[in-house]
XYZ file of C-alpha atoms in Angstrom:
213
model
C 71.298 -36.866 68.126
C 69.513 -37.996 71.270
C 67.667 -41.257 71.813
C 64.471 -39.690 70.493
C 65.391 -39.353 66.845
C 63.073 -36.351 66.522
C 63.567 -33.121 64.602
C 66.814 -33.939 62.799
C 65.433 -37.213 61.442
C 64.424 -35.801 58.056
C 67.931 -34.439 57.430
C 69.468 -37.751 58.493
C 67.101 -39.762 56.295
C 67.909 -37.560 53.302
C 71.648 -37.926 53.879
C 71.409 -41.697 54.353
C 69.513 -42.018 51.072
C 72.301 -40.115 49.358
C 74.986 -42.268 51.004
C 73.170 -45.455 50.016
C 73.067 -44.281 46.398
C 76.818 -43.623 46.361
C 78.028 -46.490 48.576
C 75.995 -49.384 47.180
C 75.960 -51.310 43.932
C 72.744 -50.834 41.901
C 71.342 -54.198 43.025
C 72.174 -53.516 46.680
C 70.676 -50.040 46.432
C 67.491 -51.558 45.030
C 67.429 -53.969 47.976
C 67.864 -51.095 50.440
C 64.987 -49.127 48.901
C 62.747 -52.204 48.867
C 63.720 -52.801 52.480
C 62.618 -49.256 53.352
C 59.347 -49.765 51.475
C 58.441 -53.017 53.225
C 59.755 -51.808 56.581
C 57.524 -48.736 56.449
C 54.574 -50.911 55.478
C 55.150 -53.065 58.566
C 55.662 -49.968 60.728
C 52.332 -48.558 59.528
C 50.468 -51.803 60.204
C 52.017 -52.435 63.622
C 52.184 -48.764 64.686
C 55.964 -48.567 65.108
C 58.050 -45.370 64.785
C 58.396 -44.877 61.019
C 61.401 -42.560 61.201
C 63.437 -45.058 63.197
C 62.430 -47.868 60.864
C 63.414 -45.831 57.797
C 66.776 -44.861 59.310
C 67.575 -48.463 60.225
C 66.567 -49.772 56.789
C 68.616 -47.132 54.975
C 71.693 -47.653 57.148
C 71.816 -51.424 57.549
C 73.745 -52.257 54.354
C 75.701 -49.019 53.864
C 79.024 -50.852 54.221
C 77.945 -54.182 52.708
C 79.857 -53.633 49.459
C 83.096 -52.489 51.080
C 86.102 -54.840 50.613
C 86.991 -57.168 53.531
C 90.262 -55.378 54.306
C 88.481 -52.019 54.564
C 85.806 -53.476 56.851
C 88.519 -54.860 59.130
C 90.293 -51.488 59.197
C 87.076 -49.590 59.935
C 86.110 -52.052 62.665
C 89.513 -51.632 64.284
C 89.305 -47.837 64.005
C 85.851 -47.840 65.605
C 86.991 -50.072 68.482
C 84.804 -53.006 67.460
C 85.925 -56.290 69.016
C 86.296 -58.646 66.048
C 85.233 -62.215 66.802
C 86.452 -65.396 65.099
C 83.483 -65.535 62.706
C 84.108 -61.965 61.558
C 87.845 -62.488 61.243
C 87.257 -65.367 58.834
C 84.373 -63.627 57.041
C 84.769 -59.830 57.442
C 81.557 -59.073 55.529
C 79.790 -59.965 58.790
C 81.168 -56.703 60.191
C 79.165 -54.487 57.854
C 76.247 -54.057 60.262
C 78.424 -53.226 63.263
C 80.475 -50.778 61.197
C 77.272 -49.081 59.983
C 75.991 -48.769 63.559
C 79.261 -47.218 64.727
C 79.195 -44.860 61.748
C 75.713 -43.659 62.745
C 76.822 -43.204 66.327
C 80.008 -41.266 65.541
C 79.096 -39.340 62.401
C 75.589 -38.318 63.481
C 75.816 -38.643 67.295
C 72.945 -41.112 67.194
C 72.426 -42.420 70.729
C 69.380 -44.648 70.330
C 70.879 -47.928 71.578
C 68.062 -50.121 70.274
C 68.213 -48.611 66.796
C 71.991 -49.075 66.736
C 71.541 -52.666 67.922
C 69.066 -53.266 65.082
C 71.559 -52.066 62.478
C 74.536 -53.852 64.035
C 72.842 -57.262 64.203
C 70.410 -57.190 61.287
C 72.165 -60.173 59.667
C 72.249 -62.514 62.655
C 69.347 -61.182 64.658
C 69.618 -60.421 68.372
C 67.680 -61.538 71.431
C 67.337 -57.932 72.641
C 65.740 -56.482 69.503
C 62.919 -54.029 70.087
C 60.131 -53.581 67.529
C 62.360 -51.541 65.202
C 64.973 -54.309 65.224
C 62.336 -56.921 64.505
C 60.961 -54.928 61.579
C 64.422 -54.366 60.094
C 65.184 -58.085 60.387
C 61.903 -58.913 58.642
C 62.229 -56.218 55.977
C 65.755 -57.373 55.133
C 64.513 -60.947 54.691
C 61.112 -60.340 53.108
C 61.309 -57.187 50.945
C 59.647 -57.467 47.545
C 62.760 -58.335 45.532
C 63.388 -61.417 47.682
C 62.276 -64.529 45.837
C 62.245 -67.920 47.528
C 59.690 -70.631 48.145
C 57.992 -69.443 51.343
C 58.546 -65.688 51.057
C 54.977 -64.721 50.125
C 53.556 -66.690 53.038
C 56.096 -65.123 55.412
C 55.308 -61.601 54.156
C 51.604 -62.144 54.775
C 52.295 -63.537 58.238
C 54.596 -60.632 59.169
C 51.877 -58.152 58.216
C 49.252 -60.015 60.224
C 51.283 -60.892 63.324
C 54.738 -59.408 63.915
C 55.716 -61.926 66.591
C 54.652 -64.982 64.602
C 56.144 -63.574 61.412
C 59.468 -63.057 63.162
C 59.498 -66.572 64.606
C 58.698 -68.228 61.271
C 61.132 -66.062 59.299
C 63.942 -66.831 61.729
C 63.071 -70.546 61.600
C 63.237 -70.404 57.811
C 66.689 -68.774 57.895
C 67.974 -71.358 60.378
C 66.638 -74.275 58.315
C 68.214 -72.791 55.185
C 71.591 -72.577 56.928
C 71.401 -76.099 58.353
C 70.396 -77.651 55.018
C 73.492 -76.125 53.431
C 75.840 -76.821 56.362
C 76.371 -73.100 56.967
C 77.529 -71.765 60.313
C 74.875 -70.442 62.664
C 76.011 -67.305 64.456
C 75.676 -67.333 68.268
C 73.326 -64.332 68.205
C 70.974 -66.203 65.863
C 70.764 -69.160 68.227
C 70.267 -66.859 71.229
C 67.468 -65.010 69.436
C 65.735 -68.275 68.547
C 65.951 -69.544 72.128
C 64.627 -66.244 73.477
C 61.656 -66.248 71.086
C 60.799 -69.852 71.938
C 61.132 -69.157 75.654
C 58.707 -66.262 75.395
C 56.353 -68.197 73.104
C 56.075 -71.159 75.462
C 56.419 -69.573 78.868
C 55.537 -65.930 78.313
C 57.722 -63.010 79.354
C 59.500 -63.476 82.653
C 62.397 -61.974 84.547
C 65.267 -64.231 85.710
C 64.484 -63.543 89.394
C 60.976 -64.937 88.868
C 62.535 -68.335 88.205
C 64.528 -68.096 91.413
C 61.399 -67.196 93.386
C 59.535 -70.175 91.926
C 62.353 -72.522 92.911
C 62.102 -71.390 96.541
C 58.414 -72.336 96.823
């Protein structure tokens, strides 16, 4: 399947729904369907490709309920470089394994969609709009229930950029308050969002040019 998801998308979506039903526990399946529902709502509001959003939402947790030893074996088989965080906590591999599964089983070549699936847990500084929506849908779908979730949902529907920044900040604060590890990709994503928020979008060579003046 080429970068433009296109004509085969409906078949892929149907198959991913079937896989989700068989691979996931009932509660995880409910989460996946709620994720699709909220993701499509955001895609409609912000005019983002609905097929890509639905594929990413359906695929993101396909391997979440697999045992740690199976995730490690699949990661090794797919040629995924396993970092120290993933070695200690193999469940962190479920997104990368799902992305590789999409790439190999369905010849999906959309790099940004694969990136969205691979890093939906940590976030990634190079997310496109589909990645941002998946990250938000995973955190804010209707079965999620925590103190600020309604406010964050409303914000995400009104302003994707601001909703993403506040949702990521909430996740980071939650981790810090409980002395959880922060993954490097999460920190990089935060720094990238703040950089763009304060200074606007710029290319690295623009900084070099400014220094020469």
